CSV table of N, CA, C and O in Angstrom, one decimal:
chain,number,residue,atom,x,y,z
E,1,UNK,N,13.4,-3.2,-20.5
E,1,UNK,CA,12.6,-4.3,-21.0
E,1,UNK,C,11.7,-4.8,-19.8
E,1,UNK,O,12.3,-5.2,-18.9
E,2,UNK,N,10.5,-4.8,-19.8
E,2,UNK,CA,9.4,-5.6,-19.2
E,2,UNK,C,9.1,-6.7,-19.4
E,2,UNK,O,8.5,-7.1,-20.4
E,3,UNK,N,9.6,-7.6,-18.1
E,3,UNK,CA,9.2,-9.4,-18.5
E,3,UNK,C,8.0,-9.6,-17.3
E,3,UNK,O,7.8,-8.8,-16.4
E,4,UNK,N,7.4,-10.9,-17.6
E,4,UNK,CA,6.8,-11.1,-16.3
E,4,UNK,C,7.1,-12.4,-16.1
E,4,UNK,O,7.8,-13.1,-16.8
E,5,UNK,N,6.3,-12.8,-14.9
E,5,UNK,CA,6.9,-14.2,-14.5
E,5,UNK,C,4.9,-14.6,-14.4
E,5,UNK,O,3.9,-13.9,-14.2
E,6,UNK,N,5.0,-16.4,-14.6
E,6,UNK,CA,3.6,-16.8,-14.1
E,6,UNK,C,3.4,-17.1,-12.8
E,6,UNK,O,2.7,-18.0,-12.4
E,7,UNK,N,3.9,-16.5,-12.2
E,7,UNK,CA,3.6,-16.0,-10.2
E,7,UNK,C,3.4,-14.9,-10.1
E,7,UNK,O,3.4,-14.4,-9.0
E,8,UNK,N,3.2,-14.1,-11.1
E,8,UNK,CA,2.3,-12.6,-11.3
E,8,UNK,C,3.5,-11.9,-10.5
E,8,UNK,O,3.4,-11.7,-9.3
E,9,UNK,N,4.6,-11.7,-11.2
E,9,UNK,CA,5.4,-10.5,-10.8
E,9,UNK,C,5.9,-10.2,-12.4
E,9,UNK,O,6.1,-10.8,-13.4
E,10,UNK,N,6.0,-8.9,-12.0
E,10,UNK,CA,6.9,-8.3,-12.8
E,10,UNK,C,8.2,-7.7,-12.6
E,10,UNK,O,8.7,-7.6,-11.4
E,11,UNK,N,8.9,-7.2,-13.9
E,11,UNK,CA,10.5,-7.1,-14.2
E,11,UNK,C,10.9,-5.8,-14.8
E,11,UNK,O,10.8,-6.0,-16.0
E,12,UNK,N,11.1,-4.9,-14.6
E,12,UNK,CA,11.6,-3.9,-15.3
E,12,UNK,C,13.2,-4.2,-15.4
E,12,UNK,O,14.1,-3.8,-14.5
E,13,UNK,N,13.5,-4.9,-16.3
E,13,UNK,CA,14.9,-4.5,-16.4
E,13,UNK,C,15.8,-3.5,-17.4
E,13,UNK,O,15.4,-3.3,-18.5
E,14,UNK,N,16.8,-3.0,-16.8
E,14,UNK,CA,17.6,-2.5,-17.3
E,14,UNK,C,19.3,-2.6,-16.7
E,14,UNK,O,19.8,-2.4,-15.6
E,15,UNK,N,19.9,-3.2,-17.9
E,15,UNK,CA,21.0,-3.7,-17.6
E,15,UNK,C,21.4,-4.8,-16.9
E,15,UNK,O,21.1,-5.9,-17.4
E,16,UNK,N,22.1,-4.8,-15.6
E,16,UNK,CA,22.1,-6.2,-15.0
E,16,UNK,C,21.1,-6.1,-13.9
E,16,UNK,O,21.2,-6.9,-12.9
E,17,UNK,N,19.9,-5.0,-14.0
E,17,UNK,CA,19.1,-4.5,-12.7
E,17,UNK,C,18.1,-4.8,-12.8
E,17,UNK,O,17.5,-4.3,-13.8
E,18,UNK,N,17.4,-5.8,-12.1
E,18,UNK,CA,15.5,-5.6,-12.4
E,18,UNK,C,14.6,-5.3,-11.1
E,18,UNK,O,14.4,-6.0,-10.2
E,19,UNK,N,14.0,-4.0,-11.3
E,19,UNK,CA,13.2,-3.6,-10.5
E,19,UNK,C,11.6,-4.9,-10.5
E,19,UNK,O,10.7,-5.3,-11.2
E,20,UNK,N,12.2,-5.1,-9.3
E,20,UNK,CA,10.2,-6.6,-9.2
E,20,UNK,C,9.3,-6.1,-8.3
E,20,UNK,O,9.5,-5.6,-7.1
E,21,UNK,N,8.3,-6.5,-9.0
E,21,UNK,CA,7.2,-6.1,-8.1
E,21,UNK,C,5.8,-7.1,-8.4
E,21,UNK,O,6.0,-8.2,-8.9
E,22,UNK,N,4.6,-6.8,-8.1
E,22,UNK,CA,3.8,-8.0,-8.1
E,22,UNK,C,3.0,-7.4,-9.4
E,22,UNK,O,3.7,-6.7,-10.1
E,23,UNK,N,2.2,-7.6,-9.6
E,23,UNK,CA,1.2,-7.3,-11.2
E,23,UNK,C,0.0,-6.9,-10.6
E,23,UNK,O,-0.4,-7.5,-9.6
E,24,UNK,N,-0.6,-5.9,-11.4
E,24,UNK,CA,-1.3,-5.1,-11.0
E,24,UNK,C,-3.0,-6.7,-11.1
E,24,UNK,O,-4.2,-6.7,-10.7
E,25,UNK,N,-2.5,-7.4,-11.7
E,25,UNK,CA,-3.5,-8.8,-11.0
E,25,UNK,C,-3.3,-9.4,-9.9
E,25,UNK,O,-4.2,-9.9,-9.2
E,26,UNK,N,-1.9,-9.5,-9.3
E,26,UNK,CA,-1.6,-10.2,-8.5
E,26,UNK,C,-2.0,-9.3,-6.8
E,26,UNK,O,-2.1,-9.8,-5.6
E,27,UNK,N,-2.2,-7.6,-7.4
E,27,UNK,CA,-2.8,-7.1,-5.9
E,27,UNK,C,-4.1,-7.0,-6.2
E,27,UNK,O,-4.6,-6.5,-5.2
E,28,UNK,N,-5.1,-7.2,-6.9
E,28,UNK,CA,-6.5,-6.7,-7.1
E,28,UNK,C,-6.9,-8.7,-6.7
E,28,UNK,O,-8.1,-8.8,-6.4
E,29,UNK,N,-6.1,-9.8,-6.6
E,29,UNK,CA,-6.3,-10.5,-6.7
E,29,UNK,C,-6.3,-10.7,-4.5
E,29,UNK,O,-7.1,-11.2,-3.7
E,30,UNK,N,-5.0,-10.2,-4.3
E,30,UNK,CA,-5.0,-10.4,-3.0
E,30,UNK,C,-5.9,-9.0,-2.2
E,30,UNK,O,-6.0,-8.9,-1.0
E,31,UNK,N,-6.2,-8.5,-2.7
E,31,UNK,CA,-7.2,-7.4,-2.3
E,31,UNK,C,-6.1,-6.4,-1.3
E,31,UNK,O,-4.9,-6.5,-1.5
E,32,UNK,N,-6.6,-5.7,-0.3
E,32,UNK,CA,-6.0,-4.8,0.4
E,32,UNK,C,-4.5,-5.6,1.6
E,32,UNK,O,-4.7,-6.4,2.5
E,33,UNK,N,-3.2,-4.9,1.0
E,33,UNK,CA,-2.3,-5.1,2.0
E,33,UNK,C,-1.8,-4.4,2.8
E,33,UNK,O,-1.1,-3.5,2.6
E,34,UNK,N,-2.2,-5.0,4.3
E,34,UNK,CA,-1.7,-4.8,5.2
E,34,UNK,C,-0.3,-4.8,5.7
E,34,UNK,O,0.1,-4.0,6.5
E,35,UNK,N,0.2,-5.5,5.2
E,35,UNK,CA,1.7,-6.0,5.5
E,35,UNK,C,2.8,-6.5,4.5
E,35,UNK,O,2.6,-7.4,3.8
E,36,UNK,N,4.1,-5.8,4.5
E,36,UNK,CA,4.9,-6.6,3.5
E,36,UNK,C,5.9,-7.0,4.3
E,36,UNK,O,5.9,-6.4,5.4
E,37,UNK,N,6.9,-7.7,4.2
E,37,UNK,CA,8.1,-8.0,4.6
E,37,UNK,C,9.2,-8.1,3.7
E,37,UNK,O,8.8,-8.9,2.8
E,38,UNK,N,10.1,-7.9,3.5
E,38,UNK,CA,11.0,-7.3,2.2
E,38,UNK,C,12.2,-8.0,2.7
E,38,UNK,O,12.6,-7.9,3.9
E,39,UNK,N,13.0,-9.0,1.4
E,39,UNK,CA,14.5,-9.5,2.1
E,39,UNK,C,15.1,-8.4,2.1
E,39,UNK,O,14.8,-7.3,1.7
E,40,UNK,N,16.4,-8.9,2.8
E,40,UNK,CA,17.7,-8.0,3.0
E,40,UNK,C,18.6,-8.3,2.0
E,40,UNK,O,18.9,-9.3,1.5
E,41,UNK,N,19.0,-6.4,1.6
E,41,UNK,CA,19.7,-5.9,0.9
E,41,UNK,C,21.2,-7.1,1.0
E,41,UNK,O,21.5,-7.8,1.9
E,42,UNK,N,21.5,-7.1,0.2
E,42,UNK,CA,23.0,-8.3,0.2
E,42,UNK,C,23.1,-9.5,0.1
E,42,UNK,O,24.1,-10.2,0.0
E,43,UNK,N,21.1,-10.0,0.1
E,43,UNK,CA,21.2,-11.2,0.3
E,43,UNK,C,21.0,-11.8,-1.2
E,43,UNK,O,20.5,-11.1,-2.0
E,44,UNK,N,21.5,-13.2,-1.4
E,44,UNK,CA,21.3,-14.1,-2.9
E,44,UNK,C,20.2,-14.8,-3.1
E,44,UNK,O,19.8,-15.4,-2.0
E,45,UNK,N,19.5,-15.0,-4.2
E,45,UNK,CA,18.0,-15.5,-4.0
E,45,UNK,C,18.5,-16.5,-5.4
E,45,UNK,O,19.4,-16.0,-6.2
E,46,UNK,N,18.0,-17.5,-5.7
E,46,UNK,CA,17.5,-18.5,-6.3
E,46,UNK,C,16.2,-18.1,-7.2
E,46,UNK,O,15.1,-17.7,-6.7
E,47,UNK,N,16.6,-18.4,-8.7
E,47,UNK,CA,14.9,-18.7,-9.1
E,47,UNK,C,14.1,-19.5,-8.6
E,47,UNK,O,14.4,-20.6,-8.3
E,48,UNK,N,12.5,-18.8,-8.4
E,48,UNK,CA,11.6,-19.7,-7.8
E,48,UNK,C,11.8,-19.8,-6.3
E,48,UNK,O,11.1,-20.6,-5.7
E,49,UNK,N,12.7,-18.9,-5.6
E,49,UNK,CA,12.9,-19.3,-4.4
E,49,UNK,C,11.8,-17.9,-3.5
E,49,UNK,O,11.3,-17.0,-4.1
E,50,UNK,N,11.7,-18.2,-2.4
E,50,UNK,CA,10.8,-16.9,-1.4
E,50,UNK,C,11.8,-16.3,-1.0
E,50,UNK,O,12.7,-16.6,-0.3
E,51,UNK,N,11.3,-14.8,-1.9
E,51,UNK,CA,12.0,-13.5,-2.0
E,51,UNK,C,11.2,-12.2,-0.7
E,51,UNK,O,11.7,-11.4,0.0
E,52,UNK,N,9.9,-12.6,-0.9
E,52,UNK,CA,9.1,-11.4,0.7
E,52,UNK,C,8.1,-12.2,0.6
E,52,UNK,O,7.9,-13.1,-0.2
E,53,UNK,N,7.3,-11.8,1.5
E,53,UNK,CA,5.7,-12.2,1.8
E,53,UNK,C,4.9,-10.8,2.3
E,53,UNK,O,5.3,-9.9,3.0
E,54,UNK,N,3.6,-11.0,1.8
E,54,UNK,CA,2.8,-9.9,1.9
E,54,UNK,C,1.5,-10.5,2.7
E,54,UNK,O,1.3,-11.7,2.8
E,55,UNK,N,0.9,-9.7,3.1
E,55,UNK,CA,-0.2,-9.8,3.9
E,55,UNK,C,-1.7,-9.2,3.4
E,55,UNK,O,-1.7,-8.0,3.0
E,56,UNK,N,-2.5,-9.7,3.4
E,56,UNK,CA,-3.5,-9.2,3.1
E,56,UNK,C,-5.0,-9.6,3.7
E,56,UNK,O,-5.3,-10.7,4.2
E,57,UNK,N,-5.7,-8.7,3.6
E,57,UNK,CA,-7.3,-8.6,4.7
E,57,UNK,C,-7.6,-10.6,4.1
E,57,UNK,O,-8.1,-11.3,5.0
E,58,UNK,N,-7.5,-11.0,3.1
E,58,UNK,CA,-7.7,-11.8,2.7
E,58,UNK,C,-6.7,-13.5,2.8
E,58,UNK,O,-7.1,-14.6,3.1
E,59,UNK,N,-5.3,-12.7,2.5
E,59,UNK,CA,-4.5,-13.9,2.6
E,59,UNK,C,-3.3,-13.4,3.3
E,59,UNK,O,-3.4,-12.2,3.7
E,60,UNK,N,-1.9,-14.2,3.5
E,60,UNK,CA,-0.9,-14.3,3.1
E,60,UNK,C,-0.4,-14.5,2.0
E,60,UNK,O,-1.3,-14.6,1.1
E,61,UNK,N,0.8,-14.8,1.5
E,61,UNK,CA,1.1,-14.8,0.0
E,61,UNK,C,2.6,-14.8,0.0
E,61,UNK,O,3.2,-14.2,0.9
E,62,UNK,N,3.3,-15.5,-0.9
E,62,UNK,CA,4.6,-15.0,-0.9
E,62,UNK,C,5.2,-14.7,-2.2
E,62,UNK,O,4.8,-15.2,-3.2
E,63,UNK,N,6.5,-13.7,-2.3
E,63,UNK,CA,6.6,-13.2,-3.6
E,63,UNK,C,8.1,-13.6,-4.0
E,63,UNK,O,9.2,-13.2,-3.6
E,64,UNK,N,7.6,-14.9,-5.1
E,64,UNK,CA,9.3,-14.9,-5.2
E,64,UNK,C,10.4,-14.7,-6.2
E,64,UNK,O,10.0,-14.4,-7.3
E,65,UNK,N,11.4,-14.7,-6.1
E,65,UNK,CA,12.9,-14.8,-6.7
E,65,UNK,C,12.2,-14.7,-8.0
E,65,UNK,O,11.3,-15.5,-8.1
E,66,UNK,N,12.4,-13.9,-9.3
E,66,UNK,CA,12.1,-14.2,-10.5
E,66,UNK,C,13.0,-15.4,-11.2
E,66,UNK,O,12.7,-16.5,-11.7
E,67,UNK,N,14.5,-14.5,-10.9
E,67,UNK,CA,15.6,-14.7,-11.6
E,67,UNK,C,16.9,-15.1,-10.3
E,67,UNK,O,16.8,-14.7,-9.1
E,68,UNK,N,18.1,-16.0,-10.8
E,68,UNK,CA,18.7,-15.7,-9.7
E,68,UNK,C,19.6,-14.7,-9.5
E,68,UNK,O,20.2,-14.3,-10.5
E,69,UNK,N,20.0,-14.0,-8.2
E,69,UNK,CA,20.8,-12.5,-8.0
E,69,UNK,C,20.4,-12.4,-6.7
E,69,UNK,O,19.6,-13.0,-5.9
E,70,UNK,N,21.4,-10.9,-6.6
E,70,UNK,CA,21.7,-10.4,-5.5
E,70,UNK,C,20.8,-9.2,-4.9
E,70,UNK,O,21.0,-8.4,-5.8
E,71,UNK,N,20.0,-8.7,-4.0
E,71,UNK,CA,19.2,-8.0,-3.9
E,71,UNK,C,19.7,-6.8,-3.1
E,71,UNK,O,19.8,-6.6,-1.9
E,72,UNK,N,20.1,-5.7,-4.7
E,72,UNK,CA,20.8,-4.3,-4.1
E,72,UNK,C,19.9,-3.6,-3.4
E,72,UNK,O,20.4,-2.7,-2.7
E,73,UNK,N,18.5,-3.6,-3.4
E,73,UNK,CA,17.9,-2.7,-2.8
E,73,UNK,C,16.5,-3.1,-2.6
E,73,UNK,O,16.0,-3.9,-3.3
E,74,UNK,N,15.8,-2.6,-1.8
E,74,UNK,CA,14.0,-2.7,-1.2
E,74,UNK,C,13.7,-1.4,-1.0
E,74,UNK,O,14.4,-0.4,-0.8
E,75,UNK,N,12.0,-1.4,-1.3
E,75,UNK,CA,11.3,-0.3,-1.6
E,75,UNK,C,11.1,0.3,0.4
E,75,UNK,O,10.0,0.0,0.7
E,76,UNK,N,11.3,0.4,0.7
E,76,UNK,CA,11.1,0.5,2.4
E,76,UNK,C,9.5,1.5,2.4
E,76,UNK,O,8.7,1.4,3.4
E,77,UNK,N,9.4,2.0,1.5
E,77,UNK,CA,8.4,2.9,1.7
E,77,UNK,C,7.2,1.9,1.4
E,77,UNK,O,6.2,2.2,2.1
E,78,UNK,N,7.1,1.1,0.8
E,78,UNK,CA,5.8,-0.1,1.0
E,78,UNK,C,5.8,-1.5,2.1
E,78,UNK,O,5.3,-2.6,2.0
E,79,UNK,N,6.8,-1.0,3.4
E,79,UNK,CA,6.6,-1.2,4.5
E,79,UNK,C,6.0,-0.4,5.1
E,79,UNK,O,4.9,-0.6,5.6
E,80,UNK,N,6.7,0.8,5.0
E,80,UNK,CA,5.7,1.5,6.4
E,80,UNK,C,4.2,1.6,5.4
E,80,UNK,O,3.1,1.8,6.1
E,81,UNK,N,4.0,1.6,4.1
E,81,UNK,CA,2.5,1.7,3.7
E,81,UNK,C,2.2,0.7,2.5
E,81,UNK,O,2.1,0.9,1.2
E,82,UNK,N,2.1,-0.4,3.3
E,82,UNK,CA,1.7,-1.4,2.4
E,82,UNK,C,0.8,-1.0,1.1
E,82,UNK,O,0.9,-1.6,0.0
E,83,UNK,N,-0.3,0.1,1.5
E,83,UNK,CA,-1.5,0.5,0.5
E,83,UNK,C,-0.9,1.0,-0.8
E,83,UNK,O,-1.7,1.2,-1.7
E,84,UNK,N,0.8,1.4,-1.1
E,84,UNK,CA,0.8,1.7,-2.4
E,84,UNK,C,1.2,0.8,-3.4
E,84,UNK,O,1.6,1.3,-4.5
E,85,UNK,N,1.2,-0.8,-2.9
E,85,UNK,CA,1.1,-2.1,-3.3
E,85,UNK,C,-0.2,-2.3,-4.2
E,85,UNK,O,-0.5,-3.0,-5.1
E,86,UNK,N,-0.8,-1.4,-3.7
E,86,UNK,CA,-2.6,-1.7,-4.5
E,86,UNK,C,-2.5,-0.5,-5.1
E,86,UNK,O,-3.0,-0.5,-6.2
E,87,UNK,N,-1.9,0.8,-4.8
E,87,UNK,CA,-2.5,1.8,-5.7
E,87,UNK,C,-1.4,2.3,-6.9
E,87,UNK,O,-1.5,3.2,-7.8
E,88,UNK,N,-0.3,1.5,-6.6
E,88,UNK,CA,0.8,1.3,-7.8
E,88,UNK,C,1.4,0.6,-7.7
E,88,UNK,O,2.5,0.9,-7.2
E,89,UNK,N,1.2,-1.0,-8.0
E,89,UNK,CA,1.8,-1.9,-8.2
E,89,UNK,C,2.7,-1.7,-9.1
E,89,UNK,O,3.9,-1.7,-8.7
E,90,UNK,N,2.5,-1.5,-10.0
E,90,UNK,CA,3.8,-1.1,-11.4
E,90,UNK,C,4.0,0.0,-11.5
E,90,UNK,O,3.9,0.6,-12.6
E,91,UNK,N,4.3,0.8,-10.0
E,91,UNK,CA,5.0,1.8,-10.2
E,91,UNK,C,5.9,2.0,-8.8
E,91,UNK,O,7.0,1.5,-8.7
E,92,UNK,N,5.4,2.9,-7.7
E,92,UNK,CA,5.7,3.2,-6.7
E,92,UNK,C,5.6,1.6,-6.0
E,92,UNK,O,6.6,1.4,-5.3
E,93,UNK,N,4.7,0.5,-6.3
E,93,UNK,CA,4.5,-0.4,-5.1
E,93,UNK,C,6.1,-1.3,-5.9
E,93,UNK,O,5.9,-2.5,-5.9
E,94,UNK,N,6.6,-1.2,-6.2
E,94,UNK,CA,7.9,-2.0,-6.6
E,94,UNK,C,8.3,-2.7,-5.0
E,94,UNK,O,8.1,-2.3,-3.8
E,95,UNK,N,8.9,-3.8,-5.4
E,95,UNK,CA,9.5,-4.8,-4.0
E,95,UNK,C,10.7,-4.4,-4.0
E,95,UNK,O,10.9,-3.5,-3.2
E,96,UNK,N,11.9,-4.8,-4.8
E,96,UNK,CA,13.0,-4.9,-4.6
E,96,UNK,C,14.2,-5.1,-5.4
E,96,UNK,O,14.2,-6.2,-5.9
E,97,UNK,N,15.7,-4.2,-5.8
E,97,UNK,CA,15.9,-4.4,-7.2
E,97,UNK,C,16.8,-5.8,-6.7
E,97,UNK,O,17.1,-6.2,-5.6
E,98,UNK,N,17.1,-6.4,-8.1
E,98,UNK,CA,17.7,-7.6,-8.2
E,98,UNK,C,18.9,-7.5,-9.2
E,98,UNK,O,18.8,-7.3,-10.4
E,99,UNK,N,20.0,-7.6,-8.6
E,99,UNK,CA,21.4,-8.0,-9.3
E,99,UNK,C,21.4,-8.7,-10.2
E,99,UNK,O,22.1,-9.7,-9.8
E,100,UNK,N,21.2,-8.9,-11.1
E,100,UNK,CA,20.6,-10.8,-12.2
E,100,UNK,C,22.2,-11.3,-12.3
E,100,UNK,O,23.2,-10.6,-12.6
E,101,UNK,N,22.1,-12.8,-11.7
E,101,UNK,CA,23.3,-13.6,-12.2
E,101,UNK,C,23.6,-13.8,-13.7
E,101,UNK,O,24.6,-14.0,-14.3
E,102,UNK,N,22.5,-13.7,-14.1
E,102,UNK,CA,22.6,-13.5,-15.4
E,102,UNK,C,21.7,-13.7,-16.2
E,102,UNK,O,21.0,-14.7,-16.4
E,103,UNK,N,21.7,-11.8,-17.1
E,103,UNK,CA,20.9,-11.3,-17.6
E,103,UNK,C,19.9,-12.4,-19.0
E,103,UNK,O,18.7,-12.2,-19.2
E,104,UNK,N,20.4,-13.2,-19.5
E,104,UNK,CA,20.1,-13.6,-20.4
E,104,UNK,C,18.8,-14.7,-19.7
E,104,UNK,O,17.7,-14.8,-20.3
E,105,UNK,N,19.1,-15.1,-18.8
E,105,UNK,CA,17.9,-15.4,-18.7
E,105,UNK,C,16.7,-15.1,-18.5
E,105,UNK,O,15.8,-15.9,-18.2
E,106,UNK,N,16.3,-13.9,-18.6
E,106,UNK,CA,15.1,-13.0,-18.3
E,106,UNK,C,14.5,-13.2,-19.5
E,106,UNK,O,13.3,-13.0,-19.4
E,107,UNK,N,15.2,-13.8,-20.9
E,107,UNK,CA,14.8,-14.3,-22.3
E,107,UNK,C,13.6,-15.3,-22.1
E,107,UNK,O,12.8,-15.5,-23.0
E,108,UNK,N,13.6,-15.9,-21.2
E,108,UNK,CA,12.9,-16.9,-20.7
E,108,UNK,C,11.5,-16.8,-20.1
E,108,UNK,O,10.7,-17.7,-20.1
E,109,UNK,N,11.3,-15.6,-19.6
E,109,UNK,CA,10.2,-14.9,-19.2
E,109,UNK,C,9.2,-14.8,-19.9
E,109,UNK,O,9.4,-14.9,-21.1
E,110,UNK,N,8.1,-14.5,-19.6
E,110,UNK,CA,6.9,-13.7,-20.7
E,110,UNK,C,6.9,-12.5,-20.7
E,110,UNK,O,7.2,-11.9,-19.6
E,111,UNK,N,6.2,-11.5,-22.4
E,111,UNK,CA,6.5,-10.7,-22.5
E,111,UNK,C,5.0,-10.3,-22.1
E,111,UNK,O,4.2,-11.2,-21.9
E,112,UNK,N,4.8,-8.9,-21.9
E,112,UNK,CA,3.3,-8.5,-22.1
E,112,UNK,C,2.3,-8.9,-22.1
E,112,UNK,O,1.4,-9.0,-21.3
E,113,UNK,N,2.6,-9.5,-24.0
E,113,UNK,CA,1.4,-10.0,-24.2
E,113,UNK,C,0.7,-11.6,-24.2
E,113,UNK,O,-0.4,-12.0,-24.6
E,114,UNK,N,1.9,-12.2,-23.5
E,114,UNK,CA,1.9,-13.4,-23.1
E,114,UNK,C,1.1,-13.5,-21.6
E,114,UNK,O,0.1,-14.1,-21.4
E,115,UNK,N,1.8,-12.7,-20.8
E,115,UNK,CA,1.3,-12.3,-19.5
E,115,UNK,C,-0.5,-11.9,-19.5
E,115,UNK,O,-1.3,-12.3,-18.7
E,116,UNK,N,-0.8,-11.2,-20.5
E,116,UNK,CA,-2.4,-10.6,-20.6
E,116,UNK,C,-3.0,-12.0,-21.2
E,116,UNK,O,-4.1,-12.3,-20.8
E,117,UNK,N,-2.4,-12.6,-21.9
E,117,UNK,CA,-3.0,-14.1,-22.6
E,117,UNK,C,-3.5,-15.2,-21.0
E,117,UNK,O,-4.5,-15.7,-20.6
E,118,UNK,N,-2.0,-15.0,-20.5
E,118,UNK,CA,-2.2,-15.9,-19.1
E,118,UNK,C,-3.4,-15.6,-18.2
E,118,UNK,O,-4.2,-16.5,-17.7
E,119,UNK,N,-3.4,-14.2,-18.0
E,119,UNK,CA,-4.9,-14.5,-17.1
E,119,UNK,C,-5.9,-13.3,-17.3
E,119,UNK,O,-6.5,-12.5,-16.6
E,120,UNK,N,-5.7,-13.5,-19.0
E,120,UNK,CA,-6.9,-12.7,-19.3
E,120,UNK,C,-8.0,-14.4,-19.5
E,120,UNK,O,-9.2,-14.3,-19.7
């Protein structure tokens, strides 16, 4: 299931797992990144709370917490190359998977075509 959030991230979830990452608006928006910084594995995040911050020729930025959970894992490979943040956001540039405290609230999210409504 694909949810998004209106802080321009996205959710691939499956099961109690959601792969997040930013929206393919949210990097064309911050233009080329230089830098990501990614939380640590183990740690518990809050909805709405600051989950990483990214860097770019243009801004800083930060990317947060969708849902609240535990963060089993980070993409480490868009540390050492922030540039596949821009050249696959919804794919390879993924941030980091999230344990969801619970799944149901992801119900809450926007789907698709709510998300293309928002900043088309």
């Amino acid at each position: 299931m694909l949810k998004f959030t209106e802080e321009h991230e996205w959710l691939q979830i499956d099961g109690d797992i959601a792969t997040v990452g930013i929206t393919t608006h949210a990097a064309e928006q911050l233009g080329d990144l230089v830098f990501v910084e990614l939380p640590e594995v183990g740690g518990t995040h809050a909805k709405g709370g600051d989950a990483a911050t990214v860097e770019s020729v243009k801004a800083a930025s930060d990317v947060f917490c969708p849902l609240d959970g535990e963060i089993v894992e980070i993409n480490e490979a868009i540390v050492t190359d922030p540039s596949l943040v821009n050249s696959d956001p919804q794919g390879a540039g993924w941030f980091f998977k999230l344990k969801l405290a619970n799944r149901s609230d992801a119900d809450a999210l926007l789907d698709e075509a709510a998300y293309k409504e928002l900043v088309g």
